[in-house]
């Protein structure tokens, strides 16, 4: 983890059961070469002792804004200037709300307001608190201000619930901290991708889906993370492990994928829609298994939301890259999708061939943009993903240099 060597990380700990993981986090950040100073809120001290964190960090722990002795040793403004990164793990709902509102009523929230260093929050809370509209609004507000988020993950929670709100595991938090200092072509860029199929239920045991394996999207997520991006991967039902350092959210249906994407859209600079999203879903989902009663069965389908079109229509809008999976007239259909959905790029691939496209480890793609079509790129999905990430990074640089759309051709 060379990115953390000689970096000064201020680790904020707020009140939550996940605070027990912060002890391990201090050790791993130090293993990666960082100097770590810990700031705890009063609620954090209810979950883990300052003494533990002092022993592990090898530094005095900072607790109080109004402690004359601590201020004499290192004042809060000096501490704010000291930090190369402020990482708050766990970050409670209350803490997010206070930072979003610009409140500075304890040492940690004051430091967040006073520091110029990047702020990385690792939320940890009950799933209902995370999903609450107030917390989601705070997350949008903070994301739009450039605050980064690592997680939360989904799964079983200490309170017995299951859902989004778990703090990321320590190696993922260290990877997220590294990505802040990464120096690749996408360093500092927040990339969100979709990958895999969606699954649209007909009844409790049957569904409409397709044979996307997720390989292309996961390869892109890995390549983007290697290029230094902070990557969020919204994955349909696939059997692939998340690439290192990538924050993964699992969904099943197009509606869930749409909701997961739009909830995070304000914290995203580049969006890549690689998922094979079902365009239609059954109008009604039978509550019980449909019985074989006649010679034919009609299922009425209704349109799903077009995720990437909604992303491209959002303001402010990320650099938006779609895929076109076609069986005929590849480039013609890709150009139509570019225009109809308002995209910056379309990656066209022929899914009529069995050696590329769906499920295969290889692919052949063509980059279609408003300025023309690129030469075909073929190879493993990872090699193609790396080439696409290079290309996207280059175009993003040009777009950022000419934000009014006056891009030289
Ligand atoms: O997963 P693999 O097995 O590795 O296979 C890779 C792949 C073939 C699935 C991938 O390379 C690919 O082409 N993905 C896009 C598949 C697709 O749905 O294409 P489309 O032409 O139907 O959709 C065009 C674009 O709109 C895509 O970016 C798609 O994600 C997006 N879309 C489509 C429908 C919808 N309701 N919402 C969307 O966002």
Short mmCIF file of C-alpha atoms and ligand atoms in Angstrom, two decimals:
data_model
loop_
_atom_site.label_atom_id
_atom_site.label_comp_id
_atom_site.label_asym_id
_atom_site.label_seq_id
_atom_site.Cartn_x
_atom_site.Cartn_y
_atom_site.Cartn_z
CA UNK A 1 0.00 0.00 0.00
CA UNK A 2 2.57 2.63 -1.05
CA UNK A 3 -0.12 5.35 -1.24
CA UNK A 4 -0.30 5.53 2.56
CA UNK A 5 3.44 5.60 3.21
CA UNK A 6 4.30 8.69 5.30
CA UNK A 7 0.71 9.96 5.16
CA UNK A 8 -0.86 11.52 8.22
CA UNK A 9 -4.28 10.01 8.79
CA UNK A 10 -6.64 11.47 11.33
CA UNK A 11 -9.01 8.64 12.27
CA UNK A 12 -12.31 9.86 13.70
CA UNK A 13 -14.40 7.38 15.67
CA UNK A 14 -18.05 8.06 16.43
CA UNK A 15 -20.48 6.11 18.61
CA UNK A 16 -21.47 2.75 17.17
CA UNK A 17 -20.88 -0.94 17.74
CA UNK A 18 -18.58 -1.04 14.68
CA UNK A 19 -16.10 1.05 16.71
CA UNK A 20 -14.52 -2.24 17.82
CA UNK A 21 -13.19 -2.63 14.26
CA UNK A 22 -11.44 0.74 14.51
CA UNK A 23 -8.74 -0.78 16.72
CA UNK A 24 -7.76 -3.17 13.92
CA UNK A 25 -8.06 -0.32 11.41
CA UNK A 26 -5.44 1.71 13.31
CA UNK A 27 -3.02 -1.22 13.10
CA UNK A 28 -3.58 -1.80 9.39
CA UNK A 29 -3.25 1.89 8.53
CA UNK A 30 0.06 1.94 10.41
CA UNK A 31 1.17 -1.29 8.67
CA UNK A 32 0.53 0.54 5.39
CA UNK A 33 2.96 3.27 6.48
CA UNK A 34 0.59 5.95 7.79
CA UNK A 35 0.95 7.91 11.01
CA UNK A 36 -2.42 7.75 12.74
CA UNK A 37 -3.89 10.13 15.27
CA UNK A 38 -7.27 9.21 16.72
CA UNK A 39 -10.10 11.61 17.57
CA UNK A 40 -13.07 10.14 19.44
CA UNK A 41 -16.51 11.55 20.10
CA UNK A 42 -17.91 11.12 23.63
CA UNK A 43 -20.29 8.39 22.31
CA UNK A 44 -17.36 6.48 20.78
CA UNK A 45 -15.78 6.21 24.26
CA UNK A 46 -18.84 4.19 25.33
CA UNK A 47 -17.88 1.48 22.84
CA UNK A 48 -14.06 1.37 22.95
CA UNK A 49 -11.57 2.95 25.30
CA UNK A 50 -9.22 5.78 24.36
CA UNK A 51 -6.46 3.81 26.09
CA UNK A 52 -6.76 0.96 23.54
CA UNK A 53 -6.48 3.40 20.64
CA UNK A 54 -3.61 5.29 22.26
CA UNK A 55 -1.70 2.04 22.66
CA UNK A 56 -2.36 0.98 19.06
CA UNK A 57 -1.71 4.36 17.44
CA UNK A 58 1.30 5.23 19.61
CA UNK A 59 -0.14 8.77 19.86
CA UNK A 60 -2.26 10.57 22.44
CA UNK A 61 -5.98 10.27 21.64
CA UNK A 62 -7.86 13.54 21.13
CA UNK A 63 -11.23 13.76 22.87
CA UNK A 64 -12.26 17.25 23.79
CA UNK A 65 -12.49 20.57 22.00
CA UNK A 66 -12.30 22.53 25.22
CA UNK A 67 -9.49 20.68 27.01
CA UNK A 68 -6.79 23.30 27.78
CA UNK A 69 -4.05 20.65 28.26
CA UNK A 70 -4.78 18.94 24.91
CA UNK A 71 -5.09 22.31 23.14
CA UNK A 72 -1.69 23.35 24.55
CA UNK A 73 -0.08 20.15 23.18
CA UNK A 74 -1.71 20.32 19.72
CA UNK A 75 -4.54 22.80 19.14
CA UNK A 76 -7.52 21.77 17.05
CA UNK A 77 -6.58 24.03 14.13
CA UNK A 78 -3.06 22.58 14.18
CA UNK A 79 -4.57 19.09 14.21
CA UNK A 80 -6.81 20.00 11.25
CA UNK A 81 -3.75 21.22 9.33
CA UNK A 82 -1.77 18.11 10.32
CA UNK A 83 -4.12 15.69 8.55
CA UNK A 84 -3.51 14.51 4.98
CA UNK A 85 -6.78 12.60 5.28
CA UNK A 86 -9.64 12.55 7.76
CA UNK A 87 -11.18 9.08 7.85
CA UNK A 88 -14.24 8.70 10.07
CA UNK A 89 -14.95 5.02 10.79
CA UNK A 90 -17.55 4.34 11.98
CA UNK A 91 -19.49 7.42 10.91
CA UNK A 92 -22.89 7.43 12.65
CA UNK A 93 -26.11 8.90 11.19
CA UNK A 94 -25.93 11.66 13.77
CA UNK A 95 -22.36 12.52 12.78
CA UNK A 96 -23.24 12.64 9.07
CA UNK A 97 -26.16 14.95 9.89
CA UNK A 98 -23.97 17.29 11.91
CA UNK A 99 -21.27 17.49 9.22
CA UNK A 100 -23.91 18.01 6.50
CA UNK A 101 -25.36 20.89 8.54
CA UNK A 102 -21.92 22.42 9.19
CA UNK A 103 -22.31 21.99 12.95
CA UNK A 104 -19.09 22.09 14.96
CA UNK A 105 -20.12 21.14 18.49
CA UNK A 106 -17.37 18.67 19.30
CA UNK A 107 -13.74 18.16 18.37
CA UNK A 108 -14.30 15.78 15.44
CA UNK A 109 -17.03 17.81 13.72
CA UNK A 110 -14.95 20.98 14.25
CA UNK A 111 -11.95 19.32 12.60
CA UNK A 112 -14.11 18.28 9.62
CA UNK A 113 -15.10 21.92 9.19
CA UNK A 114 -11.61 23.33 9.73
CA UNK A 115 -9.54 20.87 7.68
CA UNK A 116 -8.71 21.19 4.00
CA UNK A 117 -7.78 17.50 3.80
CA UNK A 118 -10.09 15.04 1.98
CA UNK A 119 -12.85 13.63 4.19
CA UNK A 120 -13.70 9.93 3.86
CA UNK A 121 -16.71 8.61 5.78
CA UNK A 122 -17.37 4.94 6.51
CA UNK A 123 -21.04 4.92 7.56
CA UNK A 124 -22.24 2.32 10.07
CA UNK A 125 -25.77 2.24 11.37
CA UNK A 126 -29.01 0.27 11.46
CA UNK A 127 -30.38 -0.39 7.97
CA UNK A 128 -33.55 1.64 8.57
CA UNK A 129 -31.49 4.61 9.77
CA UNK A 130 -29.33 4.36 6.64
CA UNK A 131 -32.37 4.17 4.35
CA UNK A 132 -34.15 7.02 6.10
CA UNK A 133 -34.74 9.97 3.77
CA UNK A 134 -32.92 12.34 6.14
CA UNK A 135 -29.72 10.23 6.10
CA UNK A 136 -29.92 9.80 2.33
CA UNK A 137 -30.34 13.54 1.87
CA UNK A 138 -27.32 14.15 4.11
CA UNK A 139 -25.35 11.67 2.06
CA UNK A 140 -26.27 13.48 -1.17
CA UNK A 141 -25.38 16.84 0.32
CA UNK A 142 -22.01 15.58 1.51
CA UNK A 143 -21.28 13.70 -1.73
CA UNK A 144 -22.06 16.80 -3.80
CA UNK A 145 -19.54 18.71 -1.62
CA UNK A 146 -16.82 16.20 -2.47
CA UNK A 147 -16.97 14.13 0.73
CA UNK A 148 -16.10 10.54 -0.11
CA UNK A 149 -17.90 7.47 1.16
CA UNK A 150 -16.56 3.99 1.79
CA UNK A 151 -19.59 1.73 2.06
CA UNK A 152 -21.74 0.91 3.86
CA UNK A 153 -21.90 -2.81 3.08
CA UNK A 154 -25.04 -4.92 3.21
CA UNK A 155 -25.62 -7.93 5.43
CA UNK A 156 -26.46 -9.08 8.95
CA UNK A 157 -26.29 -6.31 11.53
CA UNK A 158 -25.45 -6.39 15.24
CA UNK A 159 -29.06 -5.36 16.03
CA UNK A 160 -30.42 -8.47 14.26
CA UNK A 161 -31.60 -6.66 11.11
CA UNK A 162 -30.29 -7.41 7.62
CA UNK A 163 -29.68 -4.74 5.01
CA UNK A 164 -27.38 -1.85 4.08
CA UNK A 165 -25.58 -0.13 6.97
CA UNK A 166 -22.69 -2.39 8.00
CA UNK A 167 -19.30 -0.72 8.17
CA UNK A 168 -16.94 -2.01 5.47
CA UNK A 169 -14.34 -4.52 6.60
CA UNK A 170 -10.92 -3.19 7.58
CA UNK A 171 -9.03 -4.20 4.37
CA UNK A 172 -11.68 -2.42 2.28
CA UNK A 173 -11.37 0.69 4.43
CA UNK A 174 -7.59 0.68 4.01
CA UNK A 175 -8.06 0.28 0.23
CA UNK A 176 -10.53 3.20 0.23
CA UNK A 177 -8.00 5.35 2.13
CA UNK A 178 -5.32 4.38 -0.42
CA UNK A 179 -7.58 5.36 -3.32
CA UNK A 180 -7.65 8.94 -1.99
CA UNK A 181 -3.90 9.17 -2.70
CA UNK A 182 -3.83 6.96 -5.79
CA UNK A 183 -1.93 8.39 -8.73
CA UNK A 184 -3.40 6.50 -11.71
CA UNK A 185 -5.26 8.16 -14.58
CA UNK A 186 -8.53 8.04 -12.60
CA UNK A 187 -7.05 9.16 -9.25
CA UNK A 188 -9.64 11.14 -7.32
CA UNK A 189 -12.42 10.15 -9.73
CA UNK A 190 -15.58 8.50 -8.39
CA UNK A 191 -16.76 5.77 -10.75
CA UNK A 192 -20.07 3.93 -10.45
CA UNK A 193 -20.76 0.87 -12.60
CA UNK A 194 -23.57 -1.56 -13.10
CA UNK A 195 -22.82 -5.18 -14.02
CA UNK A 196 -24.54 -8.50 -14.55
CA UNK A 197 -28.18 -9.24 -15.35
CA UNK A 198 -31.34 -8.23 -13.54
CA UNK A 199 -33.95 -10.74 -12.47
CA UNK A 200 -37.66 -9.98 -12.84
CA UNK A 201 -39.94 -12.30 -10.88
CA UNK A 202 -42.93 -14.02 -12.52
CA UNK A 203 -43.88 -16.01 -9.43
CA UNK A 204 -41.94 -17.15 -6.32
CA UNK A 205 -39.85 -19.65 -8.32
CA UNK A 206 -39.63 -18.25 -11.87
CA UNK A 207 -38.16 -15.12 -13.36
CA UNK A 208 -37.13 -13.33 -16.57
CA UNK A 209 -33.39 -12.72 -16.90
CA UNK A 210 -30.51 -13.11 -19.35
CA UNK A 211 -27.13 -14.80 -19.43
CA UNK A 212 -24.91 -11.86 -18.45
CA UNK A 213 -22.21 -13.26 -16.16
CA UNK A 214 -21.00 -9.89 -14.88
CA UNK A 215 -17.47 -10.57 -16.18
CA UNK A 216 -17.24 -7.45 -18.37
CA UNK A 217 -18.56 -5.13 -15.65
CA UNK A 218 -16.42 -6.66 -12.91
CA UNK A 219 -13.33 -6.37 -15.16
CA UNK A 220 -14.14 -2.68 -15.66
CA UNK A 221 -14.54 -2.20 -11.91
CA UNK A 222 -11.13 -3.81 -11.31
CA UNK A 223 -9.48 -1.73 -14.04
CA UNK A 224 -11.02 1.49 -12.73
CA UNK A 225 -9.86 0.70 -9.17
CA UNK A 226 -6.34 -0.09 -10.48
CA UNK A 227 -6.41 3.29 -12.25
CA UNK A 228 -6.94 4.96 -8.87
CA UNK A 229 -10.70 5.53 -8.98
CA UNK A 230 -13.01 5.16 -6.01
CA UNK A 231 -15.33 2.52 -7.41
CA UNK A 232 -18.91 1.60 -6.53
CA UNK A 233 -20.18 -1.51 -8.28
CA UNK A 234 -23.93 -2.14 -8.42
CA UNK A 235 -24.14 -5.84 -9.24
CA UNK A 236 -27.06 -7.94 -10.38
CA UNK A 237 -27.18 -11.63 -9.37
CA UNK A 238 -23.76 -13.01 -10.41
CA UNK A 239 -21.26 -15.45 -8.90
CA UNK A 240 -18.14 -13.27 -8.91
CA UNK A 241 -16.13 -11.88 -6.00
CA UNK A 242 -15.85 -8.08 -5.78
CA UNK A 243 -12.49 -6.81 -7.08
CA UNK A 244 -10.13 -5.51 -4.35
CA UNK A 245 -10.90 -2.03 -3.13
CA UNK A 246 -14.30 -1.87 -4.83
CA UNK A 247 -17.43 -1.07 -2.86
CA UNK A 248 -20.15 -3.51 -4.00
CA UNK A 249 -23.93 -3.29 -3.71
CA UNK A 250 -25.96 -6.34 -4.70
CA UNK A 251 -29.39 -5.96 -6.29
CA UNK A 252 -31.82 -8.28 -8.05
CA UNK A 253 -34.30 -6.33 -10.14
CA UNK A 254 -34.05 -3.41 -12.57
CA UNK A 255 -36.09 -1.30 -10.13
CA UNK A 256 -33.60 -2.07 -7.32
CA UNK A 257 -30.68 -1.31 -9.62
CA UNK A 258 -32.32 1.97 -10.64
CA UNK A 259 -32.88 2.94 -6.98
CA UNK A 260 -29.30 1.98 -5.97
CA UNK A 261 -27.83 4.03 -8.83
CA UNK A 262 -29.99 7.12 -8.39
CA UNK A 263 -29.36 7.14 -4.61
CA UNK A 264 -25.64 7.54 -5.30
CA UNK A 265 -25.65 9.62 -8.47
CA UNK A 266 -24.56 12.86 -6.81
CA UNK A 267 -21.37 11.17 -5.59
CA UNK A 268 -20.30 9.96 -9.02
CA UNK A 269 -18.06 11.52 -11.70
CA UNK A 270 -18.21 8.67 -14.22
CA UNK A 271 -21.08 6.22 -14.71
CA UNK A 272 -20.63 3.04 -16.75
CA UNK A 273 -23.77 1.01 -17.49
CA UNK A 274 -22.52 -2.46 -18.30
CA UNK A 275 -25.46 -4.35 -16.81
CA UNK A 276 -27.83 -6.23 -19.07
CA UNK A 277 -30.93 -4.66 -17.56
CA UNK A 278 -34.29 -6.27 -18.35
CA UNK A 279 -36.27 -3.75 -20.39
CA UNK A 280 -39.57 -5.23 -19.17
CA UNK A 281 -40.89 -6.95 -16.04
CA UNK A 282 -44.13 -8.86 -15.40
CA UNK A 283 -46.94 -6.44 -14.61
CA UNK A 284 -48.00 -8.67 -11.72
CA UNK A 285 -45.93 -11.11 -9.69
CA UNK A 286 -47.99 -14.17 -8.75
CA UNK A 287 -47.87 -14.73 -4.99
CA UNK A 288 -47.90 -18.51 -5.46
CA UNK A 289 -46.32 -20.80 -8.05
CA UNK A 290 -48.31 -20.61 -11.29
CA UNK A 291 -49.92 -23.98 -12.06
CA UNK A 292 -49.94 -25.64 -15.48
CA UNK A 293 -53.58 -25.18 -16.49
CA UNK A 294 -53.79 -24.61 -20.23
CA UNK A 295 -51.96 -24.87 -23.56
CA UNK A 296 -50.66 -21.33 -23.33
CA UNK A 297 -49.91 -18.75 -20.69
CA UNK A 298 -49.85 -15.01 -21.20
CA UNK A 299 -47.70 -12.79 -19.07
CA UNK A 300 -48.22 -9.06 -19.48
CA UNK A 301 -44.98 -7.11 -19.28
CA UNK A 302 -44.47 -3.46 -18.39
CA UNK A 303 -41.45 -1.25 -19.08
CA UNK A 304 -38.67 -0.98 -16.53
CA UNK A 305 -37.04 2.39 -15.88
CA UNK A 306 -34.15 3.14 -18.23
CA UNK A 307 -31.36 3.54 -15.69
CA UNK A 308 -28.70 5.02 -17.92
CA UNK A 309 -31.10 7.45 -19.61
CA UNK A 310 -32.08 8.75 -16.14
CA UNK A 311 -28.39 9.07 -15.20
CA UNK A 312 -27.66 11.04 -18.38
CA UNK A 313 -30.67 13.31 -17.74
CA UNK A 314 -29.62 14.01 -14.13
CA UNK A 315 -28.07 17.41 -13.34
CA UNK A 316 -25.21 17.69 -12.59
CA UNK A 317 -24.54 14.72 -14.77
CA UNK A 318 -21.58 12.31 -14.63
CA UNK A 319 -19.59 11.37 -17.73
CA UNK A 320 -21.94 8.63 -18.90
CA UNK A 321 -20.87 5.48 -20.73
CA UNK A 322 -23.32 2.86 -21.95
CA UNK A 323 -22.95 -0.49 -23.62
CA UNK A 324 -24.88 -1.71 -26.64
CA UNK A 325 -25.41 -5.45 -26.84
CA UNK A 326 -26.55 -6.14 -30.39
CA UNK A 327 -27.08 -9.13 -32.64
CA UNK A 328 -27.25 -7.15 -35.90
CA UNK A 329 -26.36 -3.70 -37.29
CA UNK A 330 -24.04 -3.20 -34.32
CA UNK A 331 -22.74 0.29 -35.01
CA UNK A 332 -26.04 1.65 -36.30
CA UNK A 333 -27.87 0.58 -33.12
CA UNK A 334 -25.01 1.81 -30.93
CA UNK A 335 -25.13 5.27 -32.52
CA UNK A 336 -28.90 5.38 -32.04
CA UNK A 337 -28.48 4.49 -28.34
CA UNK A 338 -25.81 7.18 -27.92
CA UNK A 339 -28.21 9.80 -29.20
CA UNK A 340 -31.51 8.51 -27.76
CA UNK A 341 -30.16 8.03 -24.23
CA UNK A 342 -27.95 11.17 -24.28
CA UNK A 343 -24.68 9.32 -23.56
CA UNK A 344 -21.05 10.42 -23.89
CA UNK A 345 -19.90 7.03 -25.18
CA UNK A 346 -21.37 3.71 -26.17
CA UNK A 347 -19.30 0.54 -26.09
CA UNK A 348 -20.76 -1.67 -28.80
CA UNK A 349 -20.43 -5.45 -28.61
CA UNK A 350 -21.85 -8.19 -30.78
CA UNK A 351 -23.75 -10.66 -28.60
CA UNK A 352 -24.69 -13.00 -31.46
CA UNK A 353 -21.21 -14.60 -31.27
CA UNK A 354 -20.53 -17.35 -28.72
CA UNK A 355 -16.78 -16.59 -28.44
CA UNK A 356 -17.36 -13.04 -27.15
CA UNK A 357 -20.09 -11.03 -25.39
CA UNK A 358 -22.25 -12.82 -22.83
CA UNK A 359 -20.44 -15.21 -20.43
CA UNK A 360 -17.19 -15.47 -22.40
CA UNK A 361 -13.85 -14.36 -20.91
CA UNK A 362 -13.15 -12.47 -24.12
CA UNK A 363 -14.86 -9.68 -25.96
CA UNK A 364 -14.61 -7.46 -29.01
CA UNK A 365 -15.89 -3.91 -28.67
CA UNK A 366 -16.01 -0.67 -30.57
CA UNK A 367 -16.14 2.76 -28.90
CA UNK A 368 -18.86 4.92 -30.44
CA UNK A 369 -18.94 8.64 -29.66
CA UNK A 370 -20.43 11.78 -31.18
CA UNK A 371 -17.13 12.35 -32.98
CA UNK A 372 -17.01 8.92 -34.63
CA UNK A 373 -16.36 5.22 -34.13
CA UNK A 374 -13.10 3.78 -32.84
CA UNK A 375 -11.28 0.75 -34.19
CA UNK A 376 -12.40 -2.62 -32.78
CA UNK A 377 -10.66 -3.66 -29.55
CA UNK A 378 -10.45 -7.39 -28.93
CA UNK A 379 -8.91 -9.52 -26.18
CA UNK A 380 -9.69 -10.68 -22.68
CA UNK A 381 -12.37 -8.70 -20.89
CA UNK A 382 -9.73 -7.42 -18.44
CA UNK A 383 -7.46 -6.21 -21.25
CA UNK A 384 -10.40 -4.50 -22.94
CA UNK A 385 -11.49 -3.01 -19.61
CA UNK A 386 -8.02 -1.51 -19.10
CA UNK A 387 -8.04 0.02 -22.59
CA UNK A 388 -11.56 1.42 -22.04
CA UNK A 389 -10.57 2.91 -18.68
CA UNK A 390 -7.54 4.62 -20.30
CA UNK A 391 -9.79 5.99 -23.04
CA UNK A 392 -12.46 7.19 -20.58
CA UNK A 393 -9.81 8.87 -18.39
CA UNK A 394 -8.44 10.69 -21.43
CA UNK A 395 -11.91 11.88 -22.53
CA UNK A 396 -12.76 12.92 -18.97
CA UNK A 397 -9.65 15.11 -18.86
CA UNK A 398 -10.70 16.80 -22.11
CA UNK A 399 -14.31 17.22 -20.91
CA UNK A 400 -13.13 18.77 -17.64
CA UNK A 401 -10.80 21.12 -19.50
CA UNK A 402 -13.73 22.24 -21.71
CA UNK A 403 -16.74 22.04 -19.37
CA UNK A 404 -19.08 24.07 -21.62
CA UNK A 405 -19.00 21.26 -24.16
CA UNK A 406 -16.57 23.09 -26.46
CA UNK A 407 -14.52 19.95 -26.90
CA UNK A 408 -12.00 20.28 -29.74
CA UNK A 409 -12.27 17.52 -32.31
O1 LIG B 1 -21.77 -9.90 -18.24
P1 LIG B 1 -20.99 -10.58 -19.33
O2 LIG B 1 -21.33 -12.04 -19.46
O3 LIG B 1 -19.50 -10.34 -19.22
O4 LIG B 1 -21.44 -9.92 -20.71
C1 LIG B 1 -21.14 -8.60 -20.98
C2 LIG B 1 -22.32 -7.86 -21.66
C3 LIG B 1 -22.55 -8.44 -23.04
C4 LIG B 1 -23.58 -8.00 -20.82
C5 LIG B 1 -21.89 -6.35 -21.73
O5 LIG B 1 -20.71 -6.22 -22.47
C6 LIG B 1 -22.99 -5.49 -22.33
O6 LIG B 1 -23.14 -5.33 -23.54
N1 LIG B 1 -23.83 -4.89 -21.46
C7 LIG B 1 -25.03 -4.11 -21.85
C8 LIG B 1 -26.14 -5.06 -22.15
C9 LIG B 1 -27.42 -4.34 -22.51
O7 LIG B 1 -28.38 -4.41 -21.79
O8 LIG B 1 -27.38 -3.61 -23.58
P2 LIG B 1 -28.67 -2.79 -24.18
O9 LIG B 1 -28.25 -2.49 -25.56
O10 LIG B 1 -29.93 -3.55 -23.99
O11 LIG B 1 -28.73 -1.50 -23.27
C10 LIG B 1 -28.07 -0.29 -23.64
C11 LIG B 1 -27.57 0.41 -22.41
O12 LIG B 1 -28.67 0.83 -21.61
C12 LIG B 1 -26.67 -0.42 -21.50
O13 LIG B 1 -25.67 0.43 -21.00
C13 LIG B 1 -27.62 -0.86 -20.38
O14 LIG B 1 -26.93 -1.08 -19.15
C14 LIG B 1 -28.55 0.34 -20.30
N2 LIG B 1 -29.92 0.05 -19.83
C15 LIG B 1 -30.75 -0.75 -20.56
C16 LIG B 1 -32.04 -0.93 -20.14
C17 LIG B 1 -32.49 -0.32 -18.96
N3 LIG B 1 -33.73 -0.51 -18.52
N4 LIG B 1 -31.65 0.44 -18.25
C18 LIG B 1 -30.38 0.65 -18.67
O15 LIG B 1 -29.61 1.35 -18.01
#
